[in-house]
Short mmCIF file of C-alpha atoms in Angstrom, two decimals:
data_model
loop_
_atom_site.label_atom_id
_atom_site.label_comp_id
_atom_site.label_asym_id
_atom_site.label_seq_id
_atom_site.Cartn_x
_atom_site.Cartn_y
_atom_site.Cartn_z
CA MET A 10 0.00 0.00 0.00
CA LEU A 11 1.38 3.41 -0.89
CA ARG A 12 1.89 5.89 1.89
CA VAL A 13 -0.77 8.56 1.75
CA ASN A 14 1.77 11.35 1.39
CA THR A 15 3.16 9.75 -1.76
CA LEU A 16 -0.38 9.45 -3.09
CA ARG A 17 -0.93 13.13 -2.47
CA VAL A 18 2.18 14.12 -4.43
CA LEU A 19 1.38 11.82 -7.31
CA CYS A 20 -2.19 13.00 -7.63
CA ARG A 21 -1.04 16.58 -7.61
CA THR A 22 1.61 16.20 -10.24
CA GLY A 23 -0.51 13.85 -12.30
CA THR A 24 2.36 11.47 -12.91
CA LEU A 25 0.57 8.26 -12.42
CA LEU A 26 2.72 5.90 -14.35
CA GLN A 27 6.47 5.82 -14.57
CA THR A 28 8.47 3.44 -16.66
CA GLY A 29 10.77 1.33 -14.61
CA TRP A 30 8.15 0.66 -11.97
CA SER A 31 7.40 -2.99 -11.46
CA LEU A 32 3.98 -4.37 -12.31
CA LYS A 33 3.31 -4.72 -8.60
CA ASP A 34 4.01 -1.02 -7.95
CA ARG A 35 1.73 0.04 -10.77
CA GLN A 36 -1.02 -2.23 -9.56
CA SER A 37 -0.86 -0.95 -6.02
CA LEU A 38 -0.81 2.60 -7.31
CA SER A 39 -3.84 2.04 -9.48
CA ARG A 40 -5.58 0.37 -6.55
CA ALA A 41 -4.80 3.27 -4.29
CA VAL A 42 -5.84 5.87 -6.86
CA THR A 43 -9.07 4.00 -7.63
CA CYS A 44 -9.91 3.99 -3.99
CA ALA A 45 -8.94 7.63 -3.51
CA LEU A 46 -11.28 8.57 -6.34
CA GLN A 47 -14.03 6.55 -4.71
CA SER A 48 -13.57 8.41 -1.45
CA LEU A 49 -13.67 11.68 -3.36
CA GLN A 50 -17.07 10.68 -4.66
CA GLN A 51 -18.24 10.03 -1.14
CA GLN A 52 -17.67 13.72 -0.39
CA PHE A 53 -17.78 14.93 3.18
CA VAL A 54 -19.00 11.92 5.06
CA PRO A 55 -17.67 12.01 8.59
CA GLN A 56 -16.84 8.41 9.42
CA ASP A 57 -17.36 7.33 12.98
CA ARG A 58 -13.85 6.12 13.54
CA GLY A 59 -12.04 6.55 16.80
CA ASP A 60 -9.76 9.24 15.39
CA LYS A 61 -12.53 11.15 13.57
CA ARG A 62 -10.87 11.87 10.25
CA ASP A 63 -12.62 13.90 7.56
CA VAL A 64 -12.93 12.43 4.11
CA GLY A 65 -12.92 14.97 1.34
CA VAL A 66 -10.96 16.77 -1.32
CA ARG A 67 -8.91 19.03 0.92
CA HIS A 68 -8.13 16.28 3.41
CA LEU A 69 -7.33 13.60 0.88
CA CYS A 70 -3.97 13.12 2.56
CA THR A 71 -5.54 11.87 5.77
CA ALA A 72 -8.09 9.53 4.20
CA GLN A 73 -7.54 5.89 4.95
CA VAL A 74 -6.69 4.25 1.67
CA CYS A 75 -8.79 1.08 1.36
CA LEU A 76 -8.04 -1.76 -1.00
CA THR A 77 -10.43 -3.18 -3.56
CA CYS A 78 -10.50 -6.51 -5.30
CA TRP A 79 -8.59 -6.38 -8.58
CA ASN A 80 -11.22 -8.56 -10.16
CA CYS A 81 -14.60 -7.23 -9.06
CA GLN A 82 -13.62 -3.97 -7.27
CA HIS A 83 -15.45 -5.05 -4.13
CA PRO A 84 -13.77 -3.37 -1.15
CA LEU A 85 -11.46 -5.62 0.82
CA LYS A 86 -12.47 -5.04 4.40
CA GLN A 87 -10.33 -7.71 6.02
CA LYS A 88 -6.73 -6.98 6.76
CA PRO A 89 -4.90 -8.99 5.54
CA ALA A 90 -7.26 -9.99 2.74
CA PHE A 91 -6.14 -13.20 1.09
CA PHE A 92 -9.30 -13.66 -0.96
CA CYS A 93 -12.09 -11.35 -2.06
CA GLU A 94 -15.24 -11.80 0.05
CA SER A 95 -17.41 -11.32 -2.98
CA CYS A 96 -15.85 -13.13 -5.95
CA GLU A 97 -13.43 -15.27 -3.85
CA VAL A 98 -10.49 -14.59 -6.14
CA VAL A 99 -6.99 -14.60 -4.65
CA GLN A 100 -5.49 -11.19 -3.90
CA PRO A 101 -1.92 -9.94 -4.11
CA PRO A 102 0.03 -10.19 -0.85
CA PRO A 103 -0.68 -7.41 1.65
CA GLU A 104 1.94 -4.74 2.19
CA ASP A 105 2.70 -3.13 5.54
CA THR A 106 1.18 -6.06 7.36
CA SER A 107 3.15 -7.65 10.17
CA TYR A 108 3.86 -11.37 10.25
CA PHE A 109 1.80 -11.50 13.45
CA SER A 110 -1.38 -10.32 11.74
CA ILE A 111 -0.76 -12.52 8.72
CA LEU A 112 -0.80 -15.56 11.01
CA GLU A 113 -3.47 -14.09 13.30
CA CYS A 114 -1.35 -13.97 16.44
CA ASP A 115 -0.99 -11.31 19.08
CA CYS A 116 2.22 -9.36 18.79
CA THR A 117 3.80 -10.91 21.90
CA PHE A 118 7.00 -12.83 22.50
CA THR A 119 5.28 -15.80 24.14
CA LEU A 120 3.44 -17.58 21.40
CA ASP A 121 1.35 -20.71 21.17
CA THR A 122 3.42 -22.45 18.50
CA LEU A 123 0.77 -25.15 18.06
CA LYS A 124 -1.84 -22.53 17.23
CA LEU A 125 0.68 -20.86 14.92
CA GLN A 126 1.31 -24.09 13.08
CA LYS A 127 -2.44 -24.75 12.71
CA LYS A 128 -3.03 -21.33 11.19
CA TYR A 129 -0.01 -21.76 8.92
CA LEU A 130 -1.26 -25.08 7.57
CA GLN A 131 -4.77 -23.70 7.16
CA LEU A 132 -3.49 -20.79 5.11
CA GLN A 133 -1.20 -22.92 2.96
CA ARG A 134 -4.08 -25.27 2.17
CA LEU A 135 -5.88 -22.29 0.67
CA LEU A 136 -2.98 -20.40 -0.84
CA HIS A 137 -0.53 -23.01 -2.10
CA PRO A 138 0.22 -22.62 -5.82
CA ASP A 139 -0.76 -26.27 -6.40
CA ASN A 140 -4.38 -25.17 -5.95
CA PHE A 141 -4.07 -22.61 -8.71
CA SER A 142 -2.65 -24.65 -11.56
CA GLN A 143 -5.87 -24.22 -13.56
CA LYS A 144 -6.28 -20.54 -12.81
CA SER A 145 -5.06 -17.47 -14.67
CA GLU A 146 -1.40 -16.51 -14.71
CA ARG A 147 -2.14 -13.49 -12.57
CA GLU A 148 -3.82 -15.59 -9.90
CA GLN A 149 -0.98 -18.10 -10.01
CA GLY A 150 1.47 -15.28 -9.45
CA TYR A 151 -0.49 -13.94 -6.49
CA SER A 152 -0.83 -17.36 -4.91
CA GLU A 153 2.95 -17.86 -5.21
CA SER A 154 3.72 -14.57 -3.51
CA GLN A 155 1.10 -15.11 -0.82
CA SER A 156 2.34 -18.62 -0.11
CA ALA A 157 5.96 -17.42 0.07
CA LEU A 158 5.00 -14.61 2.43
CA VAL A 159 3.12 -16.99 4.72
CA ASN A 160 6.18 -19.26 4.75
CA LYS A 161 8.44 -16.36 5.67
CA ALA A 162 6.05 -15.25 8.42
CA TYR A 163 5.85 -18.75 9.87
CA GLU A 164 9.63 -19.32 9.81
CA THR A 165 10.25 -15.99 11.51
CA LEU A 166 7.67 -16.42 14.25
CA LEU A 167 8.34 -20.08 15.01
CA LYS A 168 11.71 -19.70 16.74
CA PRO A 169 12.15 -17.40 19.75
CA LEU A 170 15.34 -15.79 18.40
CA SER A 171 13.96 -14.75 15.02
CA ARG A 172 10.65 -13.80 16.64
CA GLY A 173 12.35 -11.53 19.15
CA LEU A 174 14.56 -9.94 16.50
CA TYR A 175 11.51 -9.34 14.31
CA MET A 176 9.68 -7.69 17.19
CA LEU A 177 12.63 -5.34 17.66
CA GLU A 178 12.66 -4.66 13.92
CA LEU A 179 8.99 -3.65 14.10
CA GLN A 180 10.04 -1.05 16.64
CA GLY A 181 12.81 0.18 14.38
CA LEU A 182 15.61 -1.49 16.31
CA ASN A 183 18.19 -3.64 14.55
CA ILE A 184 21.32 -5.42 15.68
CA GLU A 185 24.19 -3.54 14.04
CA GLU A 186 27.04 -5.08 12.13
CA GLY A 187 29.68 -3.88 14.57
CA THR A 188 32.10 -5.63 16.88
CA ASP A 189 31.55 -6.50 20.50
CA SER A 190 34.77 -6.61 22.49
CA ALA A 191 35.42 -4.81 25.76
CA VAL A 192 31.71 -4.42 26.35
CA ASN A 193 31.05 -8.09 26.84
CA SER A 194 34.44 -9.69 27.53
CA GLU A 195 33.13 -12.07 30.20
CA LEU A 196 30.47 -13.40 27.87
CA LEU A 197 32.98 -13.76 25.04
CA MET A 198 35.36 -15.70 27.26
CA GLU A 199 32.54 -18.02 28.31
CA LEU A 200 31.56 -18.52 24.65
CA MET A 201 35.16 -19.25 23.69
CA GLU A 202 35.46 -21.86 26.43
CA ILE A 203 32.23 -23.59 25.45
CA ASN A 204 33.17 -23.58 21.78
CA GLU A 205 36.63 -24.95 22.51
CA ALA A 206 35.19 -27.65 24.75
CA LEU A 207 32.73 -28.63 22.02
CA ASP A 208 35.51 -28.77 19.48
CA ALA A 209 37.43 -31.16 21.72
CA VAL A 210 34.64 -33.65 22.56
CA GLU A 211 35.29 -37.24 21.65
CA THR A 212 32.00 -38.90 22.48
CA PRO A 213 28.35 -38.11 21.70
CA GLN A 214 27.66 -38.05 25.45
CA GLU A 215 30.07 -35.17 25.96
CA ALA A 216 28.50 -33.29 23.08
CA ASN A 217 25.04 -33.94 24.55
CA GLU A 218 26.09 -32.53 27.88
CA ILE A 219 27.09 -29.27 26.28
CA GLY A 220 23.88 -29.36 24.26
CA GLN A 221 21.72 -29.73 27.39
CA ASP A 222 23.59 -26.97 29.13
CA THR A 223 23.08 -24.67 26.16
CA LYS A 224 19.37 -25.51 25.97
CA GLY A 225 19.05 -24.50 29.61
CA LYS A 226 20.75 -21.19 28.93
CA LEU A 227 18.48 -20.56 25.93
CA ALA A 228 15.37 -21.30 28.01
CA ASP A 229 16.55 -18.80 30.64
CA LEU A 230 17.20 -16.18 28.02
CA THR A 231 13.76 -16.75 26.48
CA GLU A 232 12.15 -15.96 29.83
CA GLN A 233 14.26 -12.86 30.35
CA ILE A 234 13.54 -11.59 26.84
CA ASP A 235 9.81 -12.08 27.39
CA THR A 236 9.96 -10.00 30.57
CA ALA A 237 11.99 -7.28 28.88
CA LEU A 238 9.69 -7.03 25.87
CA ASN A 239 6.57 -6.99 28.03
CA LYS A 240 8.02 -4.09 29.99
CA GLY A 241 8.98 -2.33 26.77
CA GLU A 242 12.68 -2.44 27.69
CA LEU A 243 13.91 -2.67 24.13
CA GLN A 244 17.62 -2.12 24.75
CA THR A 245 17.67 -4.86 27.37
CA ALA A 246 15.81 -7.16 24.99
CA LYS A 247 18.31 -6.32 22.25
CA ALA A 248 21.29 -7.22 24.47
CA LEU A 249 19.61 -10.48 25.53
CA LEU A 250 18.78 -11.41 21.94
CA THR A 251 22.42 -10.83 21.00
CA LYS A 252 23.43 -13.24 23.75
CA MET A 253 20.83 -15.67 22.47
CA LYS A 254 22.31 -15.50 18.98
CA TYR A 255 25.70 -16.67 20.26
CA PHE A 256 24.17 -19.59 22.16
CA ALA A 257 21.88 -20.52 19.27
CA ASN A 258 25.03 -20.84 17.14
CA ILE A 259 26.52 -23.17 19.74
CA GLU A 260 23.32 -25.23 19.68
CA GLU A 261 23.70 -25.56 15.90
CA LYS A 262 27.32 -26.66 16.31
CA VAL A 263 26.27 -29.30 18.86
CA LYS A 264 23.86 -30.73 16.30
CA GLU A 265 26.60 -30.78 13.67
CA LYS A 266 28.97 -32.46 16.11
CA LEU A 267 26.40 -35.12 17.01
CA SER A 268 25.69 -35.85 13.34
CA SER A 269 29.43 -36.18 12.70
CA PHE A 270 29.48 -39.06 15.19
CA MET A 271 26.87 -41.01 13.24
CA ARG B 3 41.37 -29.17 12.49
CA MET B 4 37.90 -28.57 11.15
CA SER B 5 34.93 -30.83 11.81
CA GLY B 6 34.14 -33.32 9.07
CA ALA B 7 30.57 -32.13 8.69
CA THR B 8 31.51 -28.52 8.03
CA LEU B 9 34.22 -29.55 5.60
CA ARG B 10 31.76 -31.77 3.72
CA LYS B 11 29.32 -28.87 3.57
CA CYS B 12 32.00 -26.59 2.18
CA ILE B 13 33.03 -29.04 -0.51
CA SER B 14 29.43 -29.83 -1.49
CA LEU B 15 28.84 -26.09 -1.80
CA LEU B 16 31.75 -25.79 -4.20
CA VAL B 17 30.68 -28.79 -6.22
CA TYR B 18 27.16 -27.38 -6.49
CA ARG B 19 28.48 -24.04 -7.63
CA GLY B 20 30.88 -25.55 -10.11
CA LYS B 21 33.30 -22.65 -9.89
CA LEU B 22 35.68 -21.69 -7.17
CA PHE B 23 35.34 -17.98 -7.59
CA SER B 24 33.54 -15.52 -9.79
CA PRO B 25 34.31 -11.90 -8.97
CA GLU B 26 31.75 -10.67 -11.54
CA HIS B 27 28.87 -12.45 -9.83
CA SER B 28 28.45 -10.54 -6.62
CA THR B 29 25.28 -12.44 -5.77
CA SER B 30 26.96 -15.85 -5.99
CA CYS B 31 27.40 -17.59 -2.67
CA SER B 32 30.55 -19.50 -3.59
CA TYR B 33 33.67 -19.10 -1.50
CA HIS B 34 36.79 -17.72 -3.09
CA LYS B 35 39.57 -20.31 -3.41
CA LYS B 36 41.73 -18.26 -1.03
CA VAL B 37 39.05 -18.47 1.64
CA VAL B 38 38.73 -22.21 1.08
CA ASP B 39 42.53 -22.51 1.32
CA HIS B 40 42.57 -20.84 4.74
CA TYR B 41 39.63 -22.97 5.81
CA GLU B 42 41.19 -26.27 4.75
CA ASN B 43 44.76 -25.37 5.66
CA PRO B 44 44.43 -22.89 8.49
CA ARG B 45 47.62 -21.29 9.61
CA ASN B 46 48.34 -20.65 13.26
CA VAL B 47 45.31 -22.22 14.91
CA GLY B 48 45.90 -22.50 18.62
CA SER B 49 46.53 -20.61 21.82
CA LEU B 50 49.32 -18.79 23.55
CA ASP B 51 49.63 -18.40 27.30
CA LYS B 52 47.38 -15.45 27.98
CA ASN B 53 49.04 -14.85 31.33
CA ALA B 54 52.51 -14.41 29.81
CA GLN B 55 53.91 -10.91 30.02
CA ASN B 56 54.70 -10.63 26.36
CA VAL B 57 51.42 -12.04 25.04
CA GLY B 58 48.51 -9.86 23.98
CA THR B 59 45.05 -11.43 23.70
CA GLY B 60 42.22 -9.98 21.64
CA LEU B 61 38.73 -11.43 22.07
CA VAL B 62 35.95 -10.08 19.85
CA GLY B 63 32.44 -11.05 18.83
CA ALA B 64 30.04 -10.04 16.08
CA PRO B 65 26.51 -9.77 17.49
CA ALA B 66 24.76 -9.79 14.12
CA CYS B 67 26.01 -13.23 13.12
CA GLY B 68 27.15 -14.63 16.47
CA ASP B 69 30.79 -15.20 15.44
CA VAL B 70 33.50 -15.27 18.12
CA MET B 71 37.17 -14.67 17.41
CA LYS B 72 40.31 -14.87 19.54
CA LEU B 73 43.65 -13.61 18.28
CA GLN B 74 46.87 -13.70 20.30
CA ILE B 75 50.31 -12.19 19.64
CA GLN B 76 53.68 -12.90 21.18
CA VAL B 77 56.06 -9.96 21.18
CA ASP B 78 59.84 -10.08 21.71
CA ASP B 79 61.94 -7.56 23.66
CA ASN B 80 62.39 -5.43 20.55
CA GLY B 81 58.66 -4.92 20.11
CA LYS B 82 58.45 -7.30 17.18
CA ILE B 83 55.61 -9.81 16.86
CA VAL B 84 57.29 -13.19 16.64
CA ASP B 85 54.27 -15.48 16.94
CA ALA B 86 50.51 -15.26 16.50
CA LYS B 87 47.68 -17.73 17.07
CA PHE B 88 43.94 -17.60 16.49
CA LYS B 89 40.74 -19.48 17.25
CA THR B 90 37.56 -18.51 15.47
CA PHE B 91 34.10 -19.98 15.69
CA GLY B 92 32.00 -18.74 12.81
CA CYS B 93 31.67 -18.77 9.06
CA GLY B 94 34.42 -19.64 6.58
CA SER B 95 35.12 -15.99 5.82
CA ALA B 96 35.60 -15.19 9.50
CA ILE B 97 37.99 -18.12 9.92
CA ALA B 98 39.93 -17.14 6.81
CA SER B 99 40.10 -13.47 7.87
CA SER B 100 41.57 -14.29 11.27
CA SER B 101 43.93 -16.88 9.79
CA LEU B 102 45.23 -14.28 7.35
CA ALA B 103 45.43 -11.73 10.16
CA THR B 104 47.85 -13.94 12.11
CA GLU B 105 50.00 -14.24 8.98
CA LEU B 106 49.98 -10.48 8.45
CA VAL B 107 51.01 -9.54 11.98
CA LYS B 108 53.92 -11.95 12.21
CA GLY B 109 57.21 -10.18 11.70
CA LYS B 110 55.73 -6.72 12.13
CA SER B 111 56.41 -4.36 14.97
CA VAL B 112 53.57 -3.49 17.30
CA ASP B 113 53.23 -0.08 15.64
CA GLU B 114 53.26 -1.53 12.14
CA ALA B 115 50.57 -4.07 13.07
CA LEU B 116 48.32 -1.20 14.12
CA THR B 117 48.18 -0.07 10.50
CA ILE B 118 46.64 -3.32 9.20
CA LYS B 119 43.23 -2.46 7.80
CA ASN B 120 40.19 -4.67 7.21
CA THR B 121 40.32 -3.61 3.55
CA ASP B 122 43.74 -5.30 3.18
CA ILE B 123 42.26 -8.53 4.49
CA ALA B 124 39.07 -8.27 2.42
CA LYS B 125 41.03 -7.53 -0.75
CA GLU B 126 43.44 -10.40 -0.24
CA LEU B 127 40.61 -12.87 0.30
CA CYS B 128 38.29 -11.30 -2.32
CA LEU B 129 35.50 -11.16 0.25
CA PRO B 130 32.05 -10.36 -1.14
CA PRO B 131 30.22 -7.30 0.31
CA VAL B 132 28.05 -9.46 2.56
CA LYS B 133 31.20 -10.83 4.27
CA LEU B 134 33.11 -7.58 4.70
CA HIS B 135 32.19 -7.48 8.38
CA CYS B 136 34.35 -10.60 8.88
CA SER B 137 37.45 -8.68 7.85
CA MET B 138 36.43 -5.85 10.18
CA LEU B 139 36.12 -8.34 12.99
CA ALA B 140 39.67 -9.55 12.25
CA GLU B 141 41.03 -5.99 12.26
CA ASP B 142 39.31 -5.37 15.60
CA ALA B 143 40.79 -8.61 16.95
CA ILE B 144 44.31 -7.45 15.99
CA LYS B 145 43.74 -4.09 17.64
CA ALA B 146 42.33 -5.71 20.76
CA ALA B 147 45.39 -7.99 21.03
CA LEU B 148 47.74 -5.04 20.58
CA SER B 149 45.82 -3.03 23.12
CA ASP B 150 45.97 -5.87 25.66
CA TYR B 151 49.73 -6.18 25.10
CA ARG B 152 50.16 -2.40 25.52
CA LEU B 153 48.17 -2.49 28.78
CA LYS B 154 50.41 -5.23 30.16
CA GLN B 155 53.57 -3.28 29.24
CA ASP B 156 52.23 -0.13 30.90
CA LYS B 157 51.40 -2.10 34.04
CA LYS B 158 54.89 -3.59 34.04
CA GLU B 159 56.41 -0.11 33.75
CA VAL B 160 54.30 1.25 36.55
CA LEU B 161 55.19 -1.68 38.80
CA GLY B 162 58.86 -1.32 37.84
CA GLU B 163 58.84 2.37 38.79
CA ALA B 164 57.07 1.69 42.06
CA ARG B 165 59.76 -0.77 43.06
CA ALA B 166 62.64 1.51 42.05
#
C-alpha cells in the first residue's frame, strides 16, 4: 500500500505511471488511486472512527486508503485480505502487514506455537500454488507470492530468536554489524570456552552434555527476553537477543557435532 | 582441524556451484579459493599463554552473526611480533580473515601491526560485500590484542617504577 503522502504528491503532479516501476508497484498505485477517487465521490462523510478523520478533497492526505479486489472492485475489508469476500479470487500479498497479523497472532513474545502451526497449515491449504494450476497466470502469481509470504512469516515467528529480533525490527531497532569486544568480555570468554570444549569432545555423550547446558541457557534467556519485551525495555531485549544468537550458534554446532558421530 | 561435517558442507557447496570464484557475480554464494585454502589449511590455529607478560590477547564477537574470534600475539623484547595464534568460531570468511590476520602480523612491529586495515584482508581474500564485516572483525581482533599487550607493558612499567 502506498503511503498517503506519496499518493498526495502523485495525484497533484498527475504522474501516475512511470516506466521502470514494477507491475506490482503500478497495480498498487492504481488500486490506491481508484480507492482515492471513490472516497472523493463520497464527499464529506464524517466516518465514525475513533480518530474522527474527515474524508474529502482538501483532506485527501488523511483519508484511509482502502483496497479493492482487482477482479470485481469489491472493497477488501479484512486486513490482511487473502481472498475477495465477494468473488473469492486470490489477492496480491498485503503490504505493511506484520507477520503476526498474517498468522493471526498477538504481537507478543510468548506464542502458542501449536496454534501458529495450525493457522499456517490452514493458510497454505488455501494459498498453495498447487491449488491454482488451472487458474489465470495473474492468480498463479499472487498465490505464489502469498504462499511465500506466509512461509516467511511462519519461519520468523516459530523460533524465539527470530521472533524476538523481528519484534525489535517492528520497533525500528536492529542489531548492528559492529564488533563486541570490551563491552562483553566475560560473555565472550565463556563462549570461547564452550566452543573450545565442544571442538574437543570425543564422544556423543560429551556433546550432549554441552547441548543440554546450552538448551538451559536458551530457556533462561527466552524468559528474560519475554519479561523485557513486556516491559517495553527494548535495549535490554536487544542485548539479551544478542546473547541468544551466540548460544543458538553453539546449539547448531552441537547438532553438527552429534551428526558427525553417526 | 575442522569438523568433518563442516568440511563436507564446504566441498558440497563448491561442487554445487561448479566454480571456485567468480568476482563478476556478486550475488553468488561460492567461497573464493583463497578463503577455502585458509579454511582447509588454516595457519596458526591455537593458543598462547594469555598470562605471559609478552602475550597480547584480543577477544571479539560479532553480534549480528554470532561469530567469536580470539587472536593472540607474542612480542619479543624489541617490540616485534614473533608469533601469532587464532581461534575462530564462525563462518568460513571469519575463519579465513583471522587466519590471514595472524599471517599479516607476524614479523611486524607493534606499531606496524596497528596499520593493518580490514580492507587489506578483504582484498586479499576477495571477500564479497556481505562478508566484509568478517574482515572488520579480524582488524578489531588485531587491535584488541595489541591493546591488551600495551596495557600489560604499561602495568609492568608502573610496577617497575614503584619498586625503584
